[in-house]
Short mmCIF file of C-alpha atoms in Angstrom, two decimals:
data_model
loop_
_atom_site.label_atom_id
_atom_site.label_comp_id
_atom_site.label_asym_id
_atom_site.label_seq_id
_atom_site.Cartn_x
_atom_site.Cartn_y
_atom_site.Cartn_z
CA MET A 1 37.60 -19.31 27.14
CA ALA A 2 41.26 -18.81 27.94
CA SER A 3 43.49 -20.45 25.38
CA THR A 4 46.46 -22.44 26.56
CA LYS A 5 48.36 -22.03 23.34
CA LYS A 6 50.16 -18.82 22.36
CA GLU A 7 47.70 -16.39 20.89
CA GLU A 8 48.76 -13.51 18.70
CA VAL A 9 46.13 -11.00 17.68
CA LYS A 10 46.88 -7.94 15.57
CA LEU A 11 44.59 -5.39 14.04
CA ILE A 12 45.46 -3.14 11.12
CA GLY A 13 43.20 -0.09 11.31
CA PHE A 14 42.79 3.61 10.65
CA TRP A 15 41.76 6.30 13.13
CA SER A 16 38.78 7.62 11.20
CA SER A 17 37.48 4.29 9.93
CA PRO A 18 34.30 3.34 11.75
CA TYR A 19 34.85 -0.24 10.60
CA SER A 20 38.20 -0.62 12.32
CA ARG A 21 36.82 1.09 15.46
CA LYS A 22 33.99 -1.45 15.57
CA VAL A 23 36.41 -4.34 15.55
CA GLU A 24 38.43 -2.72 18.35
CA ILE A 25 35.29 -2.33 20.43
CA ALA A 26 34.42 -6.00 19.92
CA LEU A 27 37.92 -7.13 20.89
CA GLN A 28 37.90 -4.95 24.00
CA LEU A 29 34.40 -5.99 25.04
CA LYS A 30 35.60 -9.58 25.01
CA GLY A 31 38.81 -8.68 26.81
CA ILE A 32 41.02 -9.90 23.96
CA LYS A 33 44.58 -8.56 23.96
CA TYR A 34 45.74 -7.31 20.59
CA GLN A 35 48.40 -5.23 18.94
CA TYR A 36 47.04 -2.26 17.01
CA LEU A 37 48.79 -1.20 13.81
CA GLU A 38 47.69 2.16 12.44
CA GLU A 39 47.85 2.73 8.71
CA HIS A 40 49.56 6.08 8.35
CA ASP A 41 48.59 6.96 4.82
CA LEU A 42 45.65 4.86 3.74
CA LYS A 43 44.97 6.92 0.68
CA ASN A 44 48.37 7.25 -0.95
CA ASN A 45 50.77 4.85 0.67
CA LYS A 46 49.33 1.60 1.97
CA SER A 47 51.64 -0.44 4.15
CA PRO A 48 53.21 -3.69 2.88
CA GLU A 49 51.36 -5.53 5.69
CA LEU A 50 47.99 -4.25 4.50
CA LEU A 51 48.71 -5.23 0.92
CA LYS A 52 49.96 -8.62 2.03
CA TYR A 53 47.05 -9.48 4.31
CA ASN A 54 44.24 -7.92 2.27
CA PRO A 55 45.35 -8.17 -1.36
CA VAL A 56 41.79 -8.32 -2.70
CA HIS A 57 40.39 -5.11 -1.19
CA LYS A 58 43.46 -3.37 0.28
CA LYS A 59 41.31 -1.92 3.05
CA VAL A 60 41.15 -1.76 6.82
CA PRO A 61 40.28 -3.33 9.15
CA VAL A 62 42.35 -6.50 8.94
CA LEU A 63 42.40 -8.85 11.89
CA ILE A 64 45.44 -11.11 11.97
CA HIS A 65 45.01 -14.07 14.30
CA ASN A 66 48.12 -16.23 14.70
CA GLY A 67 49.34 -14.97 11.34
CA ARG A 68 46.08 -15.60 9.47
CA PRO A 69 44.12 -12.61 8.18
CA VAL A 70 40.37 -12.05 8.43
CA VAL A 71 38.91 -9.08 6.55
CA GLU A 72 35.55 -7.30 6.12
CA SER A 73 34.22 -5.94 9.40
CA LEU A 74 31.05 -8.06 9.59
CA VAL A 75 33.04 -11.21 8.83
CA ILE A 76 35.59 -10.22 11.48
CA LEU A 77 32.90 -9.60 14.11
CA GLU A 78 31.37 -13.06 13.55
CA TYR A 79 34.85 -14.60 13.59
CA ILE A 80 35.61 -12.93 16.92
CA ASP A 81 32.34 -14.17 18.41
CA GLU A 82 32.93 -17.74 17.21
CA THR A 83 36.58 -17.89 18.23
CA TRP A 84 36.37 -16.21 21.63
CA THR A 85 33.19 -17.51 23.15
CA GLN A 86 33.31 -15.61 26.44
CA GLU A 87 30.70 -12.96 27.32
CA PRO A 88 29.37 -10.81 25.94
CA ALA A 89 27.99 -12.90 23.08
CA LEU A 90 27.89 -10.64 20.04
CA LEU A 91 25.26 -12.84 18.39
CA PRO A 92 22.44 -14.71 20.13
CA SER A 93 22.35 -18.50 20.02
CA ASP A 94 18.87 -18.92 18.51
CA PRO A 95 19.05 -19.24 14.69
CA TYR A 96 16.08 -16.92 14.07
CA GLU A 97 17.50 -14.23 16.36
CA ARG A 98 20.87 -14.63 14.62
CA ALA A 99 19.20 -14.13 11.25
CA MET A 100 17.58 -10.94 12.55
CA VAL A 101 20.93 -9.64 13.85
CA ARG A 102 22.58 -10.35 10.49
CA PHE A 103 19.69 -8.67 8.69
CA TRP A 104 19.96 -5.44 10.68
CA CYS A 105 23.76 -5.35 10.48
CA LYS A 106 23.55 -5.68 6.69
CA PHE A 107 20.83 -3.04 6.62
CA ILE A 108 22.97 -0.61 8.59
CA ASP A 109 26.05 -1.25 6.44
CA ASP A 110 24.36 -1.39 3.02
CA LYS A 111 21.54 1.12 3.32
CA PHE A 112 21.89 3.34 6.35
CA SER A 113 25.62 4.11 6.52
CA PRO A 114 25.94 5.13 2.87
CA ALA A 115 22.98 7.50 3.31
CA VAL A 116 24.56 9.13 6.37
CA ARG A 117 28.02 9.29 4.76
CA LYS A 118 26.50 10.95 1.74
CA TYR A 119 24.65 13.46 3.86
CA LEU A 120 27.71 14.24 5.98
CA SER A 121 29.93 14.89 3.01
CA LEU A 122 27.50 17.02 1.06
CA GLY A 123 26.57 20.61 1.62
CA PRO A 124 22.98 21.68 2.34
CA GLU A 125 21.75 21.60 -1.28
CA THR A 126 19.04 19.32 -2.69
CA ASP A 127 21.23 16.21 -2.65
CA GLY A 128 21.83 16.69 1.04
CA GLU A 129 18.08 16.87 1.65
CA ASN A 130 17.42 13.65 -0.26
CA ALA A 131 20.18 11.89 1.65
CA ARG A 132 18.74 13.14 4.92
CA THR A 133 15.26 11.83 4.06
CA GLU A 134 16.72 8.47 3.07
CA ALA A 135 18.69 8.27 6.32
CA GLN A 136 15.61 9.14 8.36
CA GLU A 137 13.57 6.42 6.64
CA CYS A 138 16.25 3.96 7.78
CA LEU A 139 16.17 5.44 11.27
CA LYS A 140 12.44 4.71 11.53
CA PHE A 141 13.11 1.01 11.03
CA LEU A 142 15.87 1.04 13.63
CA GLU A 143 13.75 2.99 16.12
CA ASN A 144 11.15 0.28 15.78
CA GLU A 145 13.72 -2.43 16.47
CA LEU A 146 14.60 -0.89 19.82
CA LYS A 147 11.08 -1.17 21.27
CA GLY A 148 11.25 -2.69 24.75
CA LYS A 149 15.04 -2.98 24.64
CA LYS A 150 17.95 -1.12 26.19
CA TYR A 151 20.32 -2.13 23.41
CA PHE A 152 19.67 -3.79 20.05
CA GLY A 153 21.28 -6.80 21.72
CA GLY A 154 18.72 -6.69 24.58
CA GLU A 155 20.23 -6.19 28.02
CA THR A 156 23.81 -6.28 26.76
CA ILE A 157 25.66 -4.75 23.82
CA GLY A 158 25.55 -7.03 20.80
CA MET A 159 26.67 -7.02 17.20
CA ILE A 160 23.96 -4.65 15.96
CA ASP A 161 24.91 -2.10 18.63
CA ILE A 162 28.53 -2.28 17.57
CA VAL A 163 27.73 -1.98 13.87
CA ALA A 164 25.36 0.93 14.63
CA ILE A 165 27.90 2.83 16.72
CA GLY A 166 28.46 5.26 13.88
CA LEU A 167 24.85 6.34 14.35
CA ALA A 168 25.48 7.48 17.90
CA PHE A 169 28.77 9.10 17.06
CA TRP A 170 27.74 10.86 13.88
CA GLN A 171 24.71 12.30 15.59
CA ARG A 172 27.01 14.25 17.91
CA THR A 173 29.29 15.20 15.05
CA LEU A 174 26.44 16.44 12.88
CA GLN A 175 25.26 18.82 15.58
CA GLU A 176 28.62 20.57 15.42
CA ILE A 177 28.72 21.15 11.69
CA THR A 178 25.12 21.66 10.70
CA ASP A 179 22.10 23.13 12.41
CA LYS A 180 19.98 20.22 11.17
CA ASP A 181 19.26 17.23 13.34
CA LEU A 182 19.27 13.82 11.76
CA MET A 183 18.08 11.97 14.82
CA ASN A 184 15.94 14.25 16.95
CA LYS A 185 14.51 13.29 20.36
CA GLN A 186 10.94 13.92 19.29
CA ASP A 187 10.89 11.49 16.37
CA PHE A 188 13.48 9.03 17.64
CA PRO A 189 13.28 8.91 21.44
CA LEU A 190 14.46 5.30 21.72
CA LEU A 191 17.44 5.80 19.44
CA CYS A 192 18.46 8.94 21.32
CA ALA A 193 18.27 7.13 24.66
CA TRP A 194 20.21 4.22 23.16
CA ALA A 195 22.93 6.54 21.82
CA GLU A 196 23.38 8.17 25.22
CA GLU A 197 23.51 4.80 26.95
CA LEU A 198 26.10 3.53 24.48
CA LEU A 199 28.28 6.61 24.59
CA SER A 200 28.35 6.44 28.40
CA CYS A 201 30.11 3.05 28.23
CA SER A 202 33.82 3.64 28.53
CA VAL A 203 34.74 0.83 26.13
CA ILE A 204 32.66 2.62 23.49
CA SER A 205 33.63 6.23 24.20
CA ASP A 206 37.32 5.33 24.53
CA ASN A 207 37.25 3.93 21.03
CA LEU A 208 35.58 6.70 19.14
CA PRO A 209 37.73 8.85 16.86
CA PRO A 210 38.90 12.10 18.51
CA LYS A 211 35.91 14.38 18.00
CA ASP A 212 37.67 17.57 16.87
CA LYS A 213 39.95 15.74 14.47
CA PHE A 214 36.96 13.87 13.03
CA ILE A 215 34.89 17.03 12.64
CA SER A 216 37.75 18.74 10.75
CA LEU A 217 37.87 15.75 8.44
CA ILE A 218 34.12 15.85 7.76
CA ARG A 219 34.20 19.62 7.26
CA SER A 220 37.02 19.34 4.72
CA ARG A 221 35.15 16.57 2.88
CA ARG A 222 32.01 18.71 2.73
CA GLU A 223 34.00 21.66 1.42
CA ALA A 224 35.68 19.49 -1.21
CA ALA A 225 32.31 18.06 -2.30
CA ALA A 226 30.75 21.54 -2.47
CA ALA A 227 33.71 22.78 -4.52
CA THR A 228 33.57 19.97 -7.07
CA SER A 229 29.79 20.13 -7.47
CA LYS A 230 29.87 23.77 -8.63
CA MET B 1 9.82 -24.56 17.08
CA ALA B 2 8.50 -27.27 14.82
CA LYS B 3 10.44 -27.67 11.64
CA GLY B 4 7.38 -28.07 9.48
CA ASP B 5 5.61 -25.38 7.51
CA VAL B 6 8.29 -23.82 5.33
CA LYS B 7 7.38 -21.48 2.51
CA LEU B 8 9.63 -19.67 0.06
CA LEU B 9 8.55 -16.50 -1.69
CA GLY B 10 10.54 -16.17 -4.88
CA THR B 11 10.56 -15.59 -8.60
CA TRP B 12 11.53 -18.39 -10.96
CA ALA B 13 14.37 -16.51 -12.69
CA SER B 14 15.93 -15.03 -9.56
CA PRO B 15 19.39 -16.34 -8.72
CA PHE B 16 18.85 -15.08 -5.17
CA ALA B 17 15.75 -17.25 -4.71
CA LEU B 18 17.68 -20.12 -6.29
CA ARG B 19 20.31 -19.89 -3.56
CA VAL B 20 17.63 -20.56 -0.97
CA GLU B 21 16.09 -23.42 -2.94
CA VAL B 22 19.47 -25.14 -3.34
CA ALA B 23 20.05 -24.86 0.40
CA LEU B 24 16.59 -26.31 1.16
CA LYS B 25 17.13 -29.15 -1.31
CA LEU B 26 20.57 -29.91 0.14
CA LYS B 27 18.98 -30.35 3.53
CA SER B 28 15.98 -32.27 2.12
CA VAL B 29 13.58 -29.76 3.63
CA ASP B 30 9.98 -29.90 2.45
CA TYR B 31 8.79 -26.48 1.40
CA GLU B 32 6.05 -24.74 -0.52
CA TYR B 33 7.22 -22.42 -3.28
CA LEU B 34 5.16 -19.28 -3.77
CA GLU B 35 5.85 -17.53 -7.05
CA GLU B 36 5.77 -13.78 -6.85
CA ASN B 37 4.23 -12.34 -10.01
CA LEU B 38 6.77 -9.97 -11.52
CA ARG B 39 4.31 -8.14 -13.66
CA GLY B 40 1.41 -8.11 -11.19
CA GLY B 41 2.84 -5.84 -8.53
CA LYS B 42 4.14 -7.02 -5.17
CA SER B 43 1.90 -9.32 -3.15
CA GLU B 44 0.49 -8.44 0.28
CA LEU B 45 2.44 -11.33 1.72
CA LEU B 46 5.73 -10.02 0.34
CA LEU B 47 5.13 -6.47 1.54
CA LYS B 48 4.15 -7.75 4.97
CA SER B 49 7.06 -10.19 5.22
CA ASN B 50 9.77 -7.89 3.91
CA PRO B 51 8.65 -4.33 4.66
CA VAL B 52 12.22 -3.01 4.63
CA HIS B 53 13.33 -4.15 1.17
CA LYS B 54 10.09 -5.49 -0.41
CA LYS B 55 12.13 -8.08 -2.31
CA VAL B 56 12.34 -11.81 -2.82
CA PRO B 57 13.49 -14.22 -1.63
CA VAL B 58 11.72 -14.44 1.72
CA LEU B 59 11.69 -17.64 3.71
CA LEU B 60 8.64 -18.08 5.89
CA HIS B 61 9.31 -20.59 8.64
CA GLY B 62 6.18 -21.12 10.69
CA ASP B 63 5.08 -17.67 9.48
CA ARG B 64 8.27 -15.96 10.71
CA PRO B 65 10.01 -14.26 7.78
CA VAL B 66 13.73 -14.38 7.09
CA CYS B 67 15.01 -12.05 4.37
CA GLU B 68 18.20 -11.62 2.29
CA SER B 69 19.30 -14.74 0.44
CA LEU B 70 22.65 -15.38 2.14
CA ILE B 71 21.16 -14.71 5.56
CA ILE B 72 18.43 -17.23 4.74
CA VAL B 73 21.03 -19.80 3.63
CA GLN B 74 22.89 -19.42 6.94
CA TYR B 75 19.58 -19.71 8.81
CA ILE B 76 18.76 -22.95 6.96
CA ASP B 77 22.20 -24.31 7.83
CA GLU B 78 21.73 -23.48 11.51
CA VAL B 79 18.17 -24.81 11.85
CA TRP B 80 18.45 -28.05 9.88
CA THR B 81 21.59 -29.46 11.38
CA TYR B 82 21.31 -32.91 9.82
CA GLY B 83 22.38 -33.36 6.24
CA PRO B 84 25.49 -31.75 4.74
CA SER B 85 26.84 -28.61 6.46
CA ILE B 86 26.68 -25.60 4.21
CA LEU B 87 29.25 -23.60 6.17
CA PRO B 88 32.45 -25.27 7.41
CA SER B 89 32.77 -26.00 11.12
CA ASP B 90 36.09 -24.25 11.75
CA PRO B 91 35.71 -20.50 12.53
CA TYR B 92 38.59 -19.50 10.25
CA ASP B 93 37.25 -21.53 7.32
CA ARG B 94 33.84 -19.98 7.98
CA ALA B 95 35.39 -16.51 7.84
CA ILE B 96 37.00 -17.34 4.49
CA ALA B 97 33.69 -18.67 3.14
CA ARG B 98 31.84 -15.56 4.34
CA PHE B 99 34.51 -13.34 2.81
CA TRP B 100 34.16 -14.90 -0.64
CA ALA B 101 30.36 -14.92 -0.44
CA ALA B 102 30.50 -11.18 0.38
CA PHE B 103 32.89 -10.71 -2.54
CA VAL B 104 30.46 -12.48 -4.87
CA GLU B 105 27.66 -10.28 -3.51
CA ASP B 106 29.68 -7.14 -4.21
CA LYS B 107 31.12 -7.94 -7.59
CA VAL B 108 29.21 -10.59 -9.52
CA TYR B 109 25.73 -9.14 -10.01
CA PRO B 110 26.91 -5.60 -10.89
CA SER B 111 29.43 -7.08 -13.37
CA MET B 112 26.74 -9.18 -15.02
CA ARG B 113 24.42 -6.23 -15.17
CA ALA B 114 27.14 -4.12 -16.80
CA ILE B 115 27.64 -6.78 -19.48
CA MET B 116 23.92 -7.13 -20.12
CA THR B 117 23.16 -3.42 -20.35
CA ALA B 118 26.26 -2.35 -22.30
CA SER B 119 25.12 -0.10 -25.08
CA HIS B 120 27.70 -1.16 -27.66
CA GLU B 121 30.27 -3.85 -28.41
CA GLU B 122 33.27 -2.02 -26.99
CA ALA B 123 31.53 -1.29 -23.72
CA ARG B 124 30.45 -4.92 -23.51
CA ALA B 125 33.97 -6.18 -24.21
CA GLU B 126 35.25 -3.91 -21.47
CA ALA B 127 32.59 -5.14 -19.05
CA VAL B 128 33.45 -8.74 -19.89
CA ALA B 129 37.17 -8.05 -19.36
CA LYS B 130 36.45 -6.49 -15.96
CA PHE B 131 34.31 -9.46 -14.98
CA LYS B 132 37.05 -11.86 -15.98
CA GLU B 133 39.38 -10.08 -13.53
CA VAL B 134 36.85 -10.87 -10.81
CA LEU B 135 36.67 -14.47 -11.98
CA VAL B 136 40.45 -14.87 -11.78
CA LEU B 137 40.28 -13.96 -8.09
CA LEU B 138 37.48 -16.49 -7.60
CA GLU B 139 39.50 -19.09 -9.47
CA ASP B 140 42.30 -18.62 -6.97
CA ALA B 141 39.83 -18.81 -4.08
CA PHE B 142 38.43 -22.02 -5.54
CA VAL B 143 41.84 -23.67 -5.75
CA LYS B 144 42.54 -22.79 -2.11
CA SER B 145 39.14 -23.79 -0.71
CA SER B 146 38.41 -26.91 -2.74
CA LYS B 147 41.80 -28.53 -2.10
CA GLY B 148 41.45 -30.60 -5.23
CA LYS B 149 37.79 -31.49 -4.72
CA PRO B 150 34.95 -30.50 -7.08
CA PHE B 151 33.40 -27.65 -5.05
CA PHE B 152 34.41 -24.59 -3.01
CA GLY B 153 32.98 -26.57 -0.11
CA GLY B 154 35.17 -29.58 -0.97
CA ASP B 155 33.37 -32.85 -1.64
CA GLU B 156 29.99 -31.23 -1.21
CA VAL B 157 28.38 -27.97 -2.27
CA GLY B 158 29.01 -25.29 0.36
CA TYR B 159 28.27 -21.64 1.10
CA VAL B 160 30.39 -20.09 -1.63
CA ASP B 161 29.20 -22.65 -4.18
CA ILE B 162 25.62 -21.63 -3.42
CA ALA B 163 26.35 -17.88 -3.34
CA PHE B 164 28.24 -17.93 -6.64
CA GLY B 165 26.71 -20.96 -8.34
CA ALA B 166 23.23 -19.46 -8.24
CA PHE B 167 24.39 -17.24 -11.11
CA ALA B 168 25.64 -20.19 -13.19
CA GLY B 169 22.46 -20.34 -15.28
CA TRP B 170 22.83 -16.64 -16.00
CA PHE B 171 26.49 -17.05 -16.98
CA LYS B 172 25.29 -19.49 -19.65
CA VAL B 173 22.71 -16.94 -20.81
CA ILE B 174 25.32 -14.20 -21.13
CA GLU B 175 27.66 -16.49 -23.05
CA LYS B 176 24.90 -17.52 -25.43
CA ALA B 177 23.25 -14.11 -25.87
CA PHE B 178 26.42 -12.14 -26.50
CA ASN B 179 28.64 -14.86 -27.89
CA VAL B 180 31.32 -14.35 -25.23
CA GLU B 181 33.34 -16.73 -23.13
CA LEU B 182 33.32 -15.91 -19.44
CA PHE B 183 35.25 -18.97 -18.26
CA ASP B 184 38.17 -20.47 -20.17
CA GLU B 185 40.87 -23.11 -19.89
CA ALA B 186 43.62 -20.53 -19.86
CA THR B 187 42.57 -18.26 -17.00
CA THR B 188 39.83 -20.11 -15.09
CA PRO B 189 40.17 -23.84 -15.78
CA ASN B 190 38.83 -24.90 -12.40
CA LEU B 191 35.80 -22.62 -12.49
CA LEU B 192 35.07 -23.81 -16.02
CA ALA B 193 34.69 -27.35 -14.66
CA TRP B 194 32.96 -26.17 -11.50
CA VAL B 195 30.10 -24.38 -13.30
CA ASP B 196 29.01 -27.61 -14.94
CA ALA B 197 29.58 -29.67 -11.79
CA PHE B 198 27.36 -27.25 -9.86
CA LEU B 199 24.61 -27.25 -12.48
CA ALA B 200 24.66 -31.05 -12.54
CA HIS B 201 24.41 -31.42 -8.76
CA PRO B 202 21.21 -33.21 -7.60
CA ALA B 203 20.18 -30.25 -5.42
CA VAL B 204 20.54 -27.88 -8.37
CA LYS B 205 19.73 -29.57 -11.66
CA ASP B 206 15.99 -29.96 -11.24
CA ILE B 207 15.38 -26.43 -10.07
CA THR B 208 17.63 -24.39 -12.36
CA PRO B 209 15.64 -22.89 -15.22
CA SER B 210 16.90 -23.80 -18.69
CA THR B 211 19.26 -21.44 -20.47
CA ASP B 212 16.72 -20.90 -23.26
CA LYS B 213 13.95 -20.03 -20.85
CA LEU B 214 16.20 -17.56 -19.03
CA LEU B 215 17.38 -16.12 -22.33
CA GLU B 216 13.82 -15.50 -23.46
CA PHE B 217 13.05 -13.89 -20.11
CA ALA B 218 16.15 -11.69 -20.43
CA LYS B 219 15.24 -10.51 -23.91
CA ASN B 220 11.55 -9.87 -23.28
CA PHE B 221 11.50 -8.57 -19.76
CA LEU B 222 14.75 -8.18 -17.89
CA LEU B 223 16.87 -6.21 -20.35
CA PRO B 224 14.17 -3.70 -21.25
CA THR B 225 13.52 -3.19 -17.51
CA MET B 226 17.22 -2.82 -16.71
CA LYS B 227 17.78 -0.35 -19.50
CA ALA B 228 14.76 1.71 -18.48
CA VAL B 229 16.07 2.16 -14.95
CA ALA B 230 19.00 4.48 -14.24
CA PRO B 231 22.18 2.46 -13.72
CA ALA B 232 22.93 1.56 -10.08
CA SER B 233 25.54 3.85 -8.58
CA GLN B 234 27.50 0.96 -7.09
#
């Protein structure tokens, strides 16, 4: 719905943060114009804007709509869907379907992503194997969710697809830095097809972190983790 | 979908199950409560209804399961649209409510666990101090959301009240068991009043277990179980 009043949308993000990328994808899918503000040194020197708009967590992403901040990526995604009601709907309208979407988004954020992050940043010792098993257990649930569907959102990209984007992206990244497959075609045919479908959408692929830069980052994290664990 | 036939799988001492019960009571929904036996192993119904997490609470609405307490509360709010609204109607206010509920989810239970499983006085005092820092932030959130009214939701109990208030009985247990003060006039005057207002609310007071009952449960079952398990990494 086009707004007649002046609308100012800003997003504070960081290039390697999957959470800020997800918000960008949602904004672009809905055709919402926004100003992107990159945090230059998230680790050591957070900007005054970040500290002002997210004093509690001091993290990206931060959506600022007409001067008012919204933080936490899942909260932001629901806010975007409720404020800008044009297609595509990120959440379905039926309350039960909405509950299922929220459930899987929470599952991906709370259980799956930490397992993948852990696996990506560790070397191939025992801990890495445990993390891989844990991640694959999560994948089985997600594979099951895709039965009969093109996207988690059905025929169109929805909130689960956006939240799960890391899955598709990391899969490609992992293949570059380790010879082990997390999500192989044999065990996860639906997820693999879904990932390819998603990555072929320009709004998705345009918003992924630059692959080489991201791989260097993951490699350096793995090296650092391997060094400290000795 | 008919609105009849609502069941809740829970355990009597669980603050997470309590969140769901408060929401159901607020909306005057008739439901059947099914107690999951903590010592008997998980029931078939639970394992079937929540195969991913195998945890309570689970709401069964016409046999369709909804899991995760805050997701269930939002579901209840969206299905039973008569009665008080649990979430505000304005999208920005909803975002604020969801933010603070997520904050409670992240910070409150781990803080309480740290206090309860602290191995000695110093560690406990440190855990209490850390928790009080969390409470100061919630105090500030309360002042902003309540706008002078008794609850985070204003005149009526809302989403953050339910998310946070479900732990109120356990706050009383911690204060009694360890002789500490979590809320005080100096740093959290509004929350101090709010805890009692929440516990006295008609949708809450008949279903909250007594402090003594929870205390006994903590001593005999919960604490030994918590201490036996390796501490959560987050």
